[in-house]
Amino acid sequence: MQQNDIKRVLISVTDKTGIVEFARGLRTFGVEILSTGGTAAQLRKSDIPVIDVSDYTGFPEMMDGRLKTLHPKIHGGLLALRDNPGHMSALREHGIDLIDMVVINLYRFEDTVAKEGCTLEHAIENIDIGGPTMLRAASKNYRFVSVVTDPEDYPKILAEMKETGGKISEATNFELAKKTFQLTARYDGAISNHLGLLSAGSMEKRVFPDTFSFQFAKAQDLRYGENPHQKAAFYREKDPQLSAISNARQLQGKELSYNNIMDSDAAWQVVSDLPLPGVVIIKHANPCGAATSDGDMAEAFRKALAGDPVSAFGGIVALNRPVDKKAAEELVKTFFEVIIAPAFTADAAELLETRKNVRVLEIPDTCSKRSSGYEFRRVMGGLLIQDRDMDEFDIRKAKVVTKRVPTEAEYQALDFAWRVVKHVKSNAIVYTTKDQLVGMGAGQTSRVDSVKIAKMKAVLPTEGCVLGSDAFFPFRDGLDMAAQAGITAIIEPGGSVKDDEVIQAADEQGIAMIFTGIRHFKH
C-alpha cells in the first residue's frame, strides 16, 4: 500500500488544542502551512511560518468570513488524483498546487444551539460551510490526502511521519477518512435536528424534529445478544460527563455481555434515583432488592439483599456511594455478575479481586450528568422516541384522597416506594418500608396479580408496609388484597373511572392513599 509525502498542509481549526505543537512538528519535515484567520494568527504568534489562504488563492476573505476556502486552488489541490495524468495536467495549466493534508475541526454548532436564548440567525451563522466541504473533498481523495479532525490524532500522525520520513500511509488515510465522514454526518444531523424543531414564521420550538439523526460510537463487539444465536455490539454516546454505564470503567472481570449491560443500566438508573446512600439489586431488568441507609453501605446492602436473597443470586448490584472494605466483605458473600459504584477503596478493590469472575464497574463522580435526552425503542419499520421519565415528584404535593392522611413515617415510605416502582416493569407493584423493598410484582397482565405476587415474593413481613403502584387500580380488588397483606398506605396516580370505589375500599380498610396524577408505565 502506498505512502504519500506530506509537503503542503492546510490548517483551519476552531478547537486549537495542541495545534501549535502539531504545526511545529510538521515544520520539522519541511511542510508548508496554509491557514486562515485566528488559526494563522496563533501560529504566527508562536513563530511558525504560515501562508494565508487568501494570499495563496489571490482572493481575500469576504462576506464576514463566509467565503474563505471555497476556491479551485483549494479544492483542486485536494481532489486531484495524483495517478491521473489528466488531473495533474489540469493542475499545471491552472497553476494549482497539491495540498497533501488538511487539519480542520468545525464551528461548534451543537454547543451554540445548546445555549439559552440562541436565535435562529445566530445558529445559522454557526453552520460551517467551508470546513465540511474541504473535509469531504479530502476524505474522498483519501488515497492521496490526509484529513485530520481530532487533536488526539496529532501525536499519532507525527509519530508515523517520523518513522517514514514525512510520509503517511494510505491505510492511515483511510481510517482518517472514515472518522471524518462520521464527523460530518453527525454535524449535518445536528443541524437537521435543530432546524427540524423550528416552525417557519413563528420559530416556535417543537419537542421532536421532523426527521431524527443521532450518532453512537461503537464501544465493543459483544459475544452475542440476548441469546447466543443473536449477534450484538455496544454503542455509546460521546458525552464523558454522562453518569451512565457507557462511561463506566471496568476494574476487573470478564467482558460485559449484552444482558449484563442492559441490567447494569437498569441498576444504575434505579440507584441514581435514591437521594440517600442506597443499594439496588437487579435481576432481569427489575429491582429485586433496594434499600437506603444513613451512610453505612454494608448495612444498606444487607437490607437490599434481605428483600429477596434467592432472586439476588447472579444479579447486578449497584451502590450510589463508594464501596469500603466493610461493604465489600458483605458483597463477596453472594455471587453477582456485576458490581457498580462511583468508587472503591483500595482494600475493597483488593477484596473484590478474590472473586475473579465478578465484573466490577466504576462510574466516577465526575460523571455527574443525568441524561435528560431521548429514549429510543425500535419497532418493525420504525422508531419510537420519547423524552426520559425524569420527573422529580414531591409527594407532599400529592392529593390525599382518603379520610386518613399518611403519617410522617408513611410519607417517607411512600416516597421510597414511588422512586422504586418507577423502575419496575408494568404492571408494577412494590411493598416497601421507608428504606427497604419488601415485595415486588412486575410485568403482569393484571394489576391484582402483581399485588398478589408482591405478597407471595415477600420474604420479610408486609404488615405495616406501604404500597406503590405505577398506574391506577382499575378495581377495588387490588386494594382489598393489599389490606390483607397489612398495607397501611398507598401511592398511585389515580385516574380510573372506578377511583371512587377504590377510595371507598381504602377508607373501609383504614388505608391512607395519595394520588400523584403521574403514571410510571415501563414496558
Coordinates of C-alpha atoms in Angstrom, one line a residue:
M1 CA 0.0 0.0 0.0
Q2 CA 1.3 3.4 -1.0
Q3 CA 2.7 6.1 1.2
N4 CA 2.2 9.8 0.5
D5 CA 4.7 12.6 1.0
I6 CA 3.3 15.5 3.1
K7 CA 4.6 18.7 1.6
R8 CA 1.7 21.1 2.0
V9 CA -0.9 21.3 4.8
L10 CA -4.0 23.5 5.2
I11 CA -4.8 24.2 8.9
S12 CA -8.1 25.9 10.0
V13 CA -9.3 24.9 13.4
T14 CA -11.9 26.1 15.9
D15 CA -10.6 23.9 18.7
K16 CA -6.9 25.0 18.9
T17 CA -5.9 22.3 21.4
G18 CA -2.4 21.1 20.6
I19 CA -2.4 22.9 17.2
V20 CA 0.8 24.9 17.8
E21 CA 2.8 21.7 18.8
F22 CA 1.4 19.8 15.9
A23 CA 2.2 22.6 13.4
R24 CA 5.7 22.8 14.8
G25 CA 6.1 19.1 14.4
L26 CA 5.0 19.3 10.8
R27 CA 7.5 22.0 10.1
T28 CA 10.4 19.7 11.2
F29 CA 9.6 17.8 7.9
G30 CA 9.7 21.0 5.9
V31 CA 6.0 21.1 5.4
E32 CA 4.5 24.3 4.0
I33 CA 1.5 25.5 6.0
L34 CA -1.6 27.3 4.6
S35 CA -4.0 28.8 7.2
T36 CA -6.9 31.2 7.8
G37 CA -8.0 33.8 10.4
G38 CA -7.4 33.1 14.0
T39 CA -5.5 29.9 13.4
A40 CA -3.0 31.7 11.2
A41 CA -2.6 34.4 13.8
Q42 CA -1.9 31.9 16.6
L43 CA 0.6 30.0 14.6
R44 CA 2.5 33.2 13.7
K45 CA 2.4 34.3 17.3
S46 CA 4.3 31.1 18.0
D47 CA 6.9 31.9 15.3
I48 CA 5.6 29.2 12.9
P49 CA 5.7 30.4 9.2
V50 CA 2.2 30.5 7.6
I51 CA 0.9 31.4 4.2
D52 CA -2.6 33.0 4.4
V53 CA -5.1 31.1 2.2
S54 CA -6.2 34.5 0.7
D55 CA -2.6 35.1 -0.4
Y56 CA -2.5 31.6 -1.8
T57 CA -5.8 31.8 -3.8
G58 CA -5.4 35.5 -4.7
F59 CA -8.9 36.2 -3.2
P60 CA -9.5 37.9 0.1
E61 CA -11.8 36.6 2.8
M62 CA -15.2 38.2 2.2
M63 CA -18.8 38.3 3.3
D64 CA -17.9 38.4 7.0
G65 CA -15.8 35.3 6.7
R66 CA -18.5 33.3 4.9
L67 CA -16.2 32.9 1.9
K68 CA -12.6 31.9 2.6
T69 CA -11.7 28.5 1.3
L70 CA -14.3 27.8 -1.5
H71 CA -11.8 28.2 -4.4
P72 CA -10.5 25.9 -7.2
K73 CA -6.9 26.4 -5.9
I74 CA -8.0 24.8 -2.6
H75 CA -10.4 22.1 -3.9
G76 CA -8.4 21.3 -7.0
G77 CA -5.4 20.7 -4.8
L78 CA -7.4 18.4 -2.6
L79 CA -9.4 16.5 -5.2
A80 CA -6.8 15.8 -7.9
L81 CA -5.9 12.2 -8.3
R82 CA -2.1 12.0 -8.3
D83 CA -2.0 9.0 -10.6
N84 CA -4.4 10.5 -13.2
P85 CA -2.4 12.4 -15.9
G86 CA -5.4 14.4 -16.9
H87 CA -5.9 15.7 -13.4
M88 CA -2.2 16.6 -13.0
S89 CA -2.2 18.4 -16.4
A90 CA -5.2 20.5 -15.3
L91 CA -3.4 21.5 -12.1
R92 CA -0.4 22.7 -14.1
E93 CA -2.5 24.5 -16.6
H94 CA -4.3 26.5 -13.9
G95 CA -1.4 27.0 -11.5
I96 CA -2.9 24.8 -8.8
D97 CA -0.6 23.2 -6.2
L98 CA -1.3 20.0 -4.4
I99 CA -2.5 20.0 -0.8
D100 CA -1.5 16.8 1.0
M101 CA -3.2 17.2 4.3
V102 CA -6.0 19.3 5.9
V103 CA -6.3 19.8 9.6
I104 CA -9.8 21.1 10.3
N105 CA -12.4 21.0 13.0
L106 CA -15.8 22.7 12.7
Y107 CA -17.7 25.5 14.2
R108 CA -19.3 24.3 17.4
F109 CA -22.9 24.2 16.1
E110 CA -24.1 21.8 18.8
D111 CA -22.6 23.9 21.6
T112 CA -24.0 27.1 20.1
V113 CA -27.6 25.9 19.8
A114 CA -27.5 24.4 23.3
K115 CA -27.0 27.8 24.9
E116 CA -30.1 29.6 26.3
G117 CA -31.5 32.2 24.0
C118 CA -29.7 31.1 20.8
T119 CA -31.6 32.7 17.9
L120 CA -32.1 31.2 14.5
E121 CA -29.8 33.8 13.0
H122 CA -27.0 33.0 15.4
A123 CA -27.4 29.3 14.8
I124 CA -27.3 29.8 11.0
E125 CA -24.1 31.8 11.3
N126 CA -22.5 28.9 13.2
I127 CA -23.1 26.5 10.3
D128 CA -19.7 25.7 8.9
I129 CA -19.6 25.6 5.1
G130 CA -16.0 25.7 4.0
G131 CA -14.9 23.3 6.7
P132 CA -17.2 20.3 5.8
T133 CA -16.6 20.9 2.1
M134 CA -12.8 20.6 2.5
L135 CA -13.2 17.6 4.8
R136 CA -15.4 15.8 2.3
A137 CA -13.1 16.6 -0.6
A138 CA -10.0 15.5 1.2
S139 CA -11.7 12.3 2.5
K140 CA -13.0 11.4 -0.9
N141 CA -9.4 11.6 -2.1
Y142 CA -8.0 9.6 0.9
R143 CA -5.6 7.6 -1.3
F144 CA -3.5 10.8 -1.6
V145 CA -4.7 13.2 1.1
S146 CA -4.6 13.0 4.9
V147 CA -7.5 14.6 6.7
V148 CA -7.1 15.3 10.5
T149 CA -10.1 16.4 12.6
D150 CA -9.3 15.2 16.1
P151 CA -6.5 16.7 18.2
E152 CA -6.0 13.3 19.8
D153 CA -4.7 12.1 16.4
Y154 CA -1.9 14.7 16.2
P155 CA 0.7 12.6 18.1
K156 CA -0.1 9.5 16.0
I157 CA 0.4 11.5 12.8
L158 CA 3.7 12.9 13.8
A159 CA 4.9 9.5 15.0
E160 CA 4.1 7.9 11.7
M161 CA 5.8 10.8 9.8
K162 CA 8.9 10.4 12.0
E163 CA 9.0 6.7 11.2
T164 CA 8.5 7.1 7.5
G165 CA 10.5 10.3 6.8
G166 CA 7.5 12.6 6.4
K167 CA 5.0 10.2 4.8
I168 CA 1.5 9.0 5.7
S169 CA 0.2 5.6 4.5
E170 CA -2.9 5.1 2.5
A171 CA -4.2 2.8 5.3
T172 CA -3.9 5.6 7.8
N173 CA -5.6 8.0 5.4
F174 CA -8.5 5.5 5.0
E175 CA -9.1 5.4 8.8
L176 CA -8.9 9.2 9.0
A177 CA -11.4 9.5 6.1
K178 CA -13.9 7.2 7.8
K179 CA -13.6 9.2 11.0
T180 CA -14.2 12.4 9.0
F181 CA -17.3 11.2 7.3
Q182 CA -18.6 10.1 10.6
L183 CA -17.9 13.6 11.9
T184 CA -19.6 15.4 9.0
A185 CA -22.6 13.0 9.3
R186 CA -23.0 13.9 13.0
Y187 CA -22.6 17.6 12.2
D188 CA -25.2 17.6 9.5
G189 CA -27.5 15.5 11.7
A190 CA -27.2 18.1 14.5
I191 CA -28.1 20.9 12.1
S192 CA -31.0 18.9 10.7
N193 CA -32.3 18.0 14.2
H194 CA -32.2 21.6 15.4
L195 CA -33.8 23.2 12.3
G196 CA -36.4 20.4 12.3
L197 CA -37.6 21.6 15.7
L198 CA -38.5 25.0 14.4
S199 CA -41.7 26.1 12.6
A200 CA -41.4 28.6 9.8
G201 CA -42.7 32.1 10.7
S202 CA -43.2 31.7 14.4
M203 CA -40.0 29.9 15.1
E204 CA -41.7 28.2 17.9
K205 CA -39.7 25.2 19.1
R206 CA -41.3 21.8 18.9
V207 CA -40.5 18.8 21.1
F208 CA -39.4 16.4 18.3
P209 CA -37.8 17.2 14.9
D210 CA -39.3 16.4 11.5
T211 CA -36.6 13.8 11.0
F212 CA -34.2 12.5 13.6
S213 CA -30.5 11.8 13.3
F214 CA -28.2 10.6 16.1
Q215 CA -24.8 9.0 16.2
F216 CA -23.4 6.5 18.6
A217 CA -19.8 5.3 18.5
K218 CA -19.1 1.5 18.8
A219 CA -17.5 0.7 22.2
Q220 CA -17.2 -3.0 21.6
D221 CA -18.5 -6.1 19.8
L222 CA -20.3 -8.5 22.2
R223 CA -20.0 -12.3 22.2
Y224 CA -23.7 -12.5 21.4
G225 CA -27.0 -10.7 22.1
E226 CA -29.9 -11.6 24.5
N227 CA -29.5 -15.1 23.2
P228 CA -26.4 -17.0 21.8
H229 CA -27.8 -17.1 18.2
Q230 CA -28.1 -13.3 18.1
K231 CA -25.1 -11.0 17.1
A232 CA -24.7 -7.8 19.1
A233 CA -22.5 -4.8 19.7
F234 CA -22.5 -1.9 22.3
Y235 CA -22.5 1.7 21.1
R236 CA -22.1 4.7 23.3
E237 CA -22.9 8.4 23.3
K238 CA -19.9 10.7 23.2
D239 CA -20.6 12.5 26.4
P240 CA -17.8 12.0 29.1
Q241 CA -19.9 13.7 31.8
L242 CA -22.9 11.4 31.5
S243 CA -23.5 9.3 34.6
A244 CA -24.1 6.1 32.7
I245 CA -22.8 2.6 32.0
S246 CA -21.4 3.9 28.8
N247 CA -18.8 5.8 30.8
A248 CA -18.1 3.1 33.3
R249 CA -14.5 1.9 33.8
Q250 CA -14.2 -1.8 34.2
L251 CA -11.8 -2.6 37.0
Q252 CA -11.9 -6.4 36.8
G253 CA -13.8 -9.4 35.5
K254 CA -14.9 -10.9 32.2
E255 CA -16.1 -8.9 29.2
L256 CA -19.6 -7.5 29.7
S257 CA -22.4 -9.3 27.9
Y258 CA -25.5 -7.8 26.2
N259 CA -27.7 -8.8 29.2
N260 CA -25.0 -7.5 31.7
I261 CA -25.1 -4.1 30.0
M262 CA -29.0 -4.0 30.0
D263 CA -29.3 -5.0 33.6
S264 CA -26.4 -2.8 34.7
D265 CA -28.0 0.2 33.1
A266 CA -31.3 -0.6 34.9
A267 CA -29.4 -1.0 38.3
W268 CA -27.6 2.3 37.9
Q269 CA -30.8 4.2 36.9
V270 CA -32.6 3.0 40.0
V271 CA -29.9 3.7 42.4
S272 CA -29.3 7.1 40.9
D273 CA -32.9 8.0 41.8
L274 CA -32.3 7.3 45.5
P275 CA -31.2 10.6 47.3
L276 CA -29.9 8.7 50.3
P277 CA -27.0 6.3 50.4
G278 CA -28.5 3.3 48.7
V279 CA -28.1 -0.2 47.1
V280 CA -30.2 -1.8 44.4
I281 CA -30.1 -5.4 43.2
I282 CA -31.4 -6.1 39.7
K283 CA -32.5 -9.3 38.1
H284 CA -33.8 -9.4 34.5
A285 CA -34.1 -5.5 34.5
N286 CA -36.3 -5.4 37.6
P287 CA -35.2 -4.4 41.1
C288 CA -35.5 -7.5 43.4
G289 CA -33.7 -5.7 46.2
A290 CA -33.4 -2.0 47.2
A291 CA -32.6 -0.2 50.4
T292 CA -31.1 3.0 51.8
S293 CA -29.2 3.7 55.0
D294 CA -27.7 6.6 56.9
G295 CA -24.4 6.1 55.1
D296 CA -23.4 2.6 56.1
M297 CA -23.2 0.9 52.7
A298 CA -22.7 -2.5 54.3
E299 CA -26.0 -2.1 56.1
A300 CA -27.8 -0.8 53.0
F301 CA -26.6 -3.9 51.1
R302 CA -27.7 -6.3 53.8
K303 CA -31.2 -4.8 53.8
A304 CA -31.4 -4.8 50.0
L305 CA -30.3 -8.5 49.9
A306 CA -32.8 -9.4 52.7
G307 CA -35.7 -8.4 50.5
D308 CA -35.2 -11.3 48.1
P309 CA -31.9 -13.2 48.6
V310 CA -32.9 -16.0 46.2
S311 CA -33.5 -13.8 43.2
A312 CA -30.4 -11.7 44.0
F313 CA -28.1 -14.6 43.2
G314 CA -26.4 -14.0 39.9
G315 CA -27.9 -10.5 39.7
I316 CA -26.4 -7.0 39.3
V317 CA -25.8 -4.8 42.3
A318 CA -25.3 -1.0 42.2
L319 CA -24.3 1.3 45.0
N320 CA -24.6 5.1 44.8
R321 CA -21.8 5.8 47.3
P322 CA -18.2 4.5 47.4
V323 CA -17.6 0.9 48.5
D324 CA -15.4 0.4 51.5
K325 CA -13.9 -2.8 52.9
K326 CA -16.9 -3.4 55.2
A327 CA -19.3 -3.3 52.3
A328 CA -17.0 -5.4 50.1
E329 CA -16.9 -8.1 52.8
E330 CA -20.7 -8.3 52.5
L331 CA -20.8 -8.2 48.7
V332 CA -18.4 -11.1 48.3
K333 CA -20.7 -13.4 50.3
T334 CA -23.1 -13.6 47.3
F335 CA -22.4 -14.3 43.7
F336 CA -23.1 -11.2 41.5
E337 CA -22.5 -10.9 37.8
V338 CA -21.7 -7.1 38.1
I339 CA -21.0 -4.7 41.0
I340 CA -21.3 -1.0 40.2
A341 CA -20.3 2.0 42.3
P342 CA -18.8 5.5 42.0
A343 CA -15.6 4.4 43.7
F344 CA -13.9 1.6 45.6
T345 CA -11.4 2.0 48.4
A346 CA -8.1 0.2 47.8
D347 CA -8.8 -2.5 50.4
A348 CA -12.3 -3.0 49.0
A349 CA -10.9 -3.4 45.5
E350 CA -8.3 -5.9 46.8
L351 CA -11.0 -8.0 48.4
L352 CA -13.2 -8.0 45.3
E353 CA -10.3 -9.2 43.2
T354 CA -10.6 -12.5 45.0
R355 CA -13.8 -13.0 43.0
K356 CA -12.2 -13.1 39.6
N357 CA -15.4 -13.7 37.6
V358 CA -17.2 -10.7 39.1
R359 CA -17.2 -7.7 36.8
V360 CA -16.6 -4.5 38.8
L361 CA -17.5 -1.2 37.2
E362 CA -16.7 2.3 38.4
I363 CA -18.8 5.3 37.4
P364 CA -16.9 8.2 39.0
D365 CA -18.5 11.3 40.5
T366 CA -17.0 13.3 37.6
C367 CA -19.7 11.6 35.5
S368 CA -22.5 13.5 37.3
K369 CA -24.8 14.5 34.4
R370 CA -28.1 12.7 34.4
S371 CA -29.4 12.1 30.8
S372 CA -32.5 14.1 30.1
G373 CA -32.5 13.4 26.3
Y374 CA -34.4 10.9 24.2
E375 CA -35.2 7.3 24.8
F376 CA -35.4 5.0 21.7
R377 CA -37.4 1.9 21.1
R378 CA -37.1 0.1 17.7
V379 CA -40.3 -1.4 16.2
M380 CA -40.6 -3.1 12.9
G381 CA -40.3 -0.4 10.3
G382 CA -40.0 2.5 12.6
L383 CA -38.6 4.0 15.8
L384 CA -40.4 5.2 18.9
I385 CA -38.8 8.3 20.6
Q386 CA -39.8 9.8 23.9
D387 CA -38.1 12.0 26.5
R388 CA -36.8 10.3 29.6
D389 CA -39.0 9.7 32.6
M390 CA -37.1 12.1 34.8
D391 CA -40.0 13.6 36.8
E392 CA -38.9 14.6 40.3
F393 CA -42.3 14.5 42.0
D394 CA -42.7 15.9 45.5
I395 CA -45.1 13.5 47.1
R396 CA -46.1 16.2 49.7
K397 CA -47.9 17.7 46.7
A398 CA -49.8 14.5 46.0
K399 CA -53.6 14.7 46.7
V400 CA -54.7 12.9 49.8
V401 CA -58.0 11.2 48.7
T402 CA -58.8 9.1 51.8
K403 CA -60.2 10.1 55.1
R404 CA -56.9 9.2 56.8
V405 CA -53.8 11.3 56.0
P406 CA -50.5 9.5 55.8
T407 CA -48.3 9.7 58.9
E408 CA -44.8 11.2 58.6
A409 CA -43.3 7.7 58.6
E410 CA -45.7 6.6 55.9
Y411 CA -44.8 9.7 53.7
Q412 CA -41.2 8.7 53.9
A413 CA -42.0 5.1 52.9
L414 CA -44.3 6.3 50.1
D415 CA -41.5 8.5 48.7
F416 CA -39.2 5.4 48.6
A417 CA -41.9 3.2 47.1
W418 CA -42.6 5.8 44.3
R419 CA -38.9 6.1 43.4
V420 CA -38.6 2.3 43.1
V421 CA -41.8 1.4 41.4
K422 CA -40.9 3.8 38.6
H423 CA -38.2 1.3 37.5
V424 CA -40.3 -1.9 37.7
K425 CA -41.9 -3.4 34.6
S426 CA -45.6 -2.8 34.3
N427 CA -48.0 -3.7 35.7
A428 CA -45.8 -2.8 38.7
I429 CA -46.5 -3.1 42.4
V430 CA -44.0 -2.7 45.3
Y431 CA -44.3 -3.1 49.0
T432 CA -41.7 -1.1 51.0
T433 CA -40.8 0.4 54.3
K434 CA -39.2 3.8 54.4
D435 CA -35.8 2.4 53.4
Q436 CA -36.3 -1.2 52.1
L437 CA -38.0 -3.0 49.3
V438 CA -40.0 -5.9 50.8
G439 CA -42.1 -7.3 47.9
M440 CA -42.3 -6.7 44.2
G441 CA -44.8 -7.8 41.5
A442 CA -43.7 -7.0 37.9
G443 CA -44.8 -7.4 34.3
Q444 CA -48.2 -9.0 35.0
T445 CA -51.2 -8.7 32.7
S446 CA -53.5 -7.7 35.6
R447 CA -52.7 -5.4 38.4
V448 CA -54.3 -7.6 41.1
D449 CA -51.9 -10.4 40.1
S450 CA -48.9 -8.0 40.7
V451 CA -50.4 -7.2 44.2
K452 CA -50.7 -11.0 44.8
I453 CA -47.1 -11.7 43.6
A454 CA -45.6 -8.9 45.6
K455 CA -47.1 -10.5 48.7
M456 CA -46.1 -14.0 47.6
K457 CA -42.5 -12.9 46.9
A458 CA -42.0 -11.1 50.2
V459 CA -39.6 -12.8 52.5
L460 CA -39.9 -10.1 55.2
P461 CA -43.2 -9.2 56.9
T462 CA -45.5 -7.0 54.9
E463 CA -47.5 -5.9 57.9
G464 CA -47.1 -2.1 58.2
C465 CA -45.6 -1.6 54.7
V466 CA -46.8 0.9 52.1
L467 CA -47.6 0.1 48.5
G468 CA -46.5 1.8 45.4
S469 CA -48.4 1.3 42.1
D470 CA -47.1 2.6 38.7
A471 CA -50.6 3.1 37.4
F472 CA -54.2 3.4 38.8
F473 CA -56.1 0.5 40.3
P474 CA -58.9 -0.3 37.9
F475 CA -61.0 -2.2 40.6
R476 CA -61.1 -2.4 44.3
D477 CA -59.9 -6.0 44.4
G478 CA -56.2 -4.8 44.5
L479 CA -56.9 -2.6 47.5
D480 CA -58.7 -5.4 49.3
M481 CA -55.7 -7.8 48.7
A482 CA -53.3 -5.1 49.8
A483 CA -55.2 -4.7 53.1
Q484 CA -55.0 -8.4 53.7
A485 CA -51.2 -8.1 53.4
G486 CA -51.2 -5.4 56.1
I487 CA -50.5 -2.4 53.8
T488 CA -51.2 0.9 55.7
A489 CA -50.7 3.5 52.9
I490 CA -50.8 3.6 49.1
I491 CA -49.3 5.9 46.4
E492 CA -50.7 5.6 42.9
P493 CA -51.5 8.0 40.0
G494 CA -55.3 7.9 40.2
G495 CA -57.5 8.5 37.1
S496 CA -59.5 5.3 37.0
V497 CA -63.3 5.5 36.2
K498 CA -63.7 3.5 39.4
D499 CA -61.5 5.7 41.6
D500 CA -64.4 6.3 43.9
E501 CA -64.8 2.6 44.6
V502 CA -61.0 2.2 45.1
I503 CA -61.0 5.2 47.6
Q504 CA -64.0 3.7 49.4
A505 CA -62.1 0.4 49.7
A506 CA -59.1 2.2 51.2
D507 CA -61.3 4.1 53.7
E508 CA -63.1 0.8 54.7
Q509 CA -59.7 -0.7 55.5
G510 CA -58.3 2.4 57.2
I511 CA -55.6 2.8 54.5
A512 CA -54.2 6.2 53.7
M513 CA -53.9 6.8 50.0
I514 CA -52.5 9.6 47.8
F515 CA -52.8 10.3 44.1
T516 CA -49.9 11.7 42.2
G517 CA -51.5 12.4 38.8
I518 CA -48.4 10.9 37.2
R519 CA -48.1 7.4 35.7
H520 CA -44.9 5.4 35.5
F521 CA -45.5 2.7 33.0
K522 CA -42.3 0.9 32.0
H523 CA -42.9 -1.6 29.1

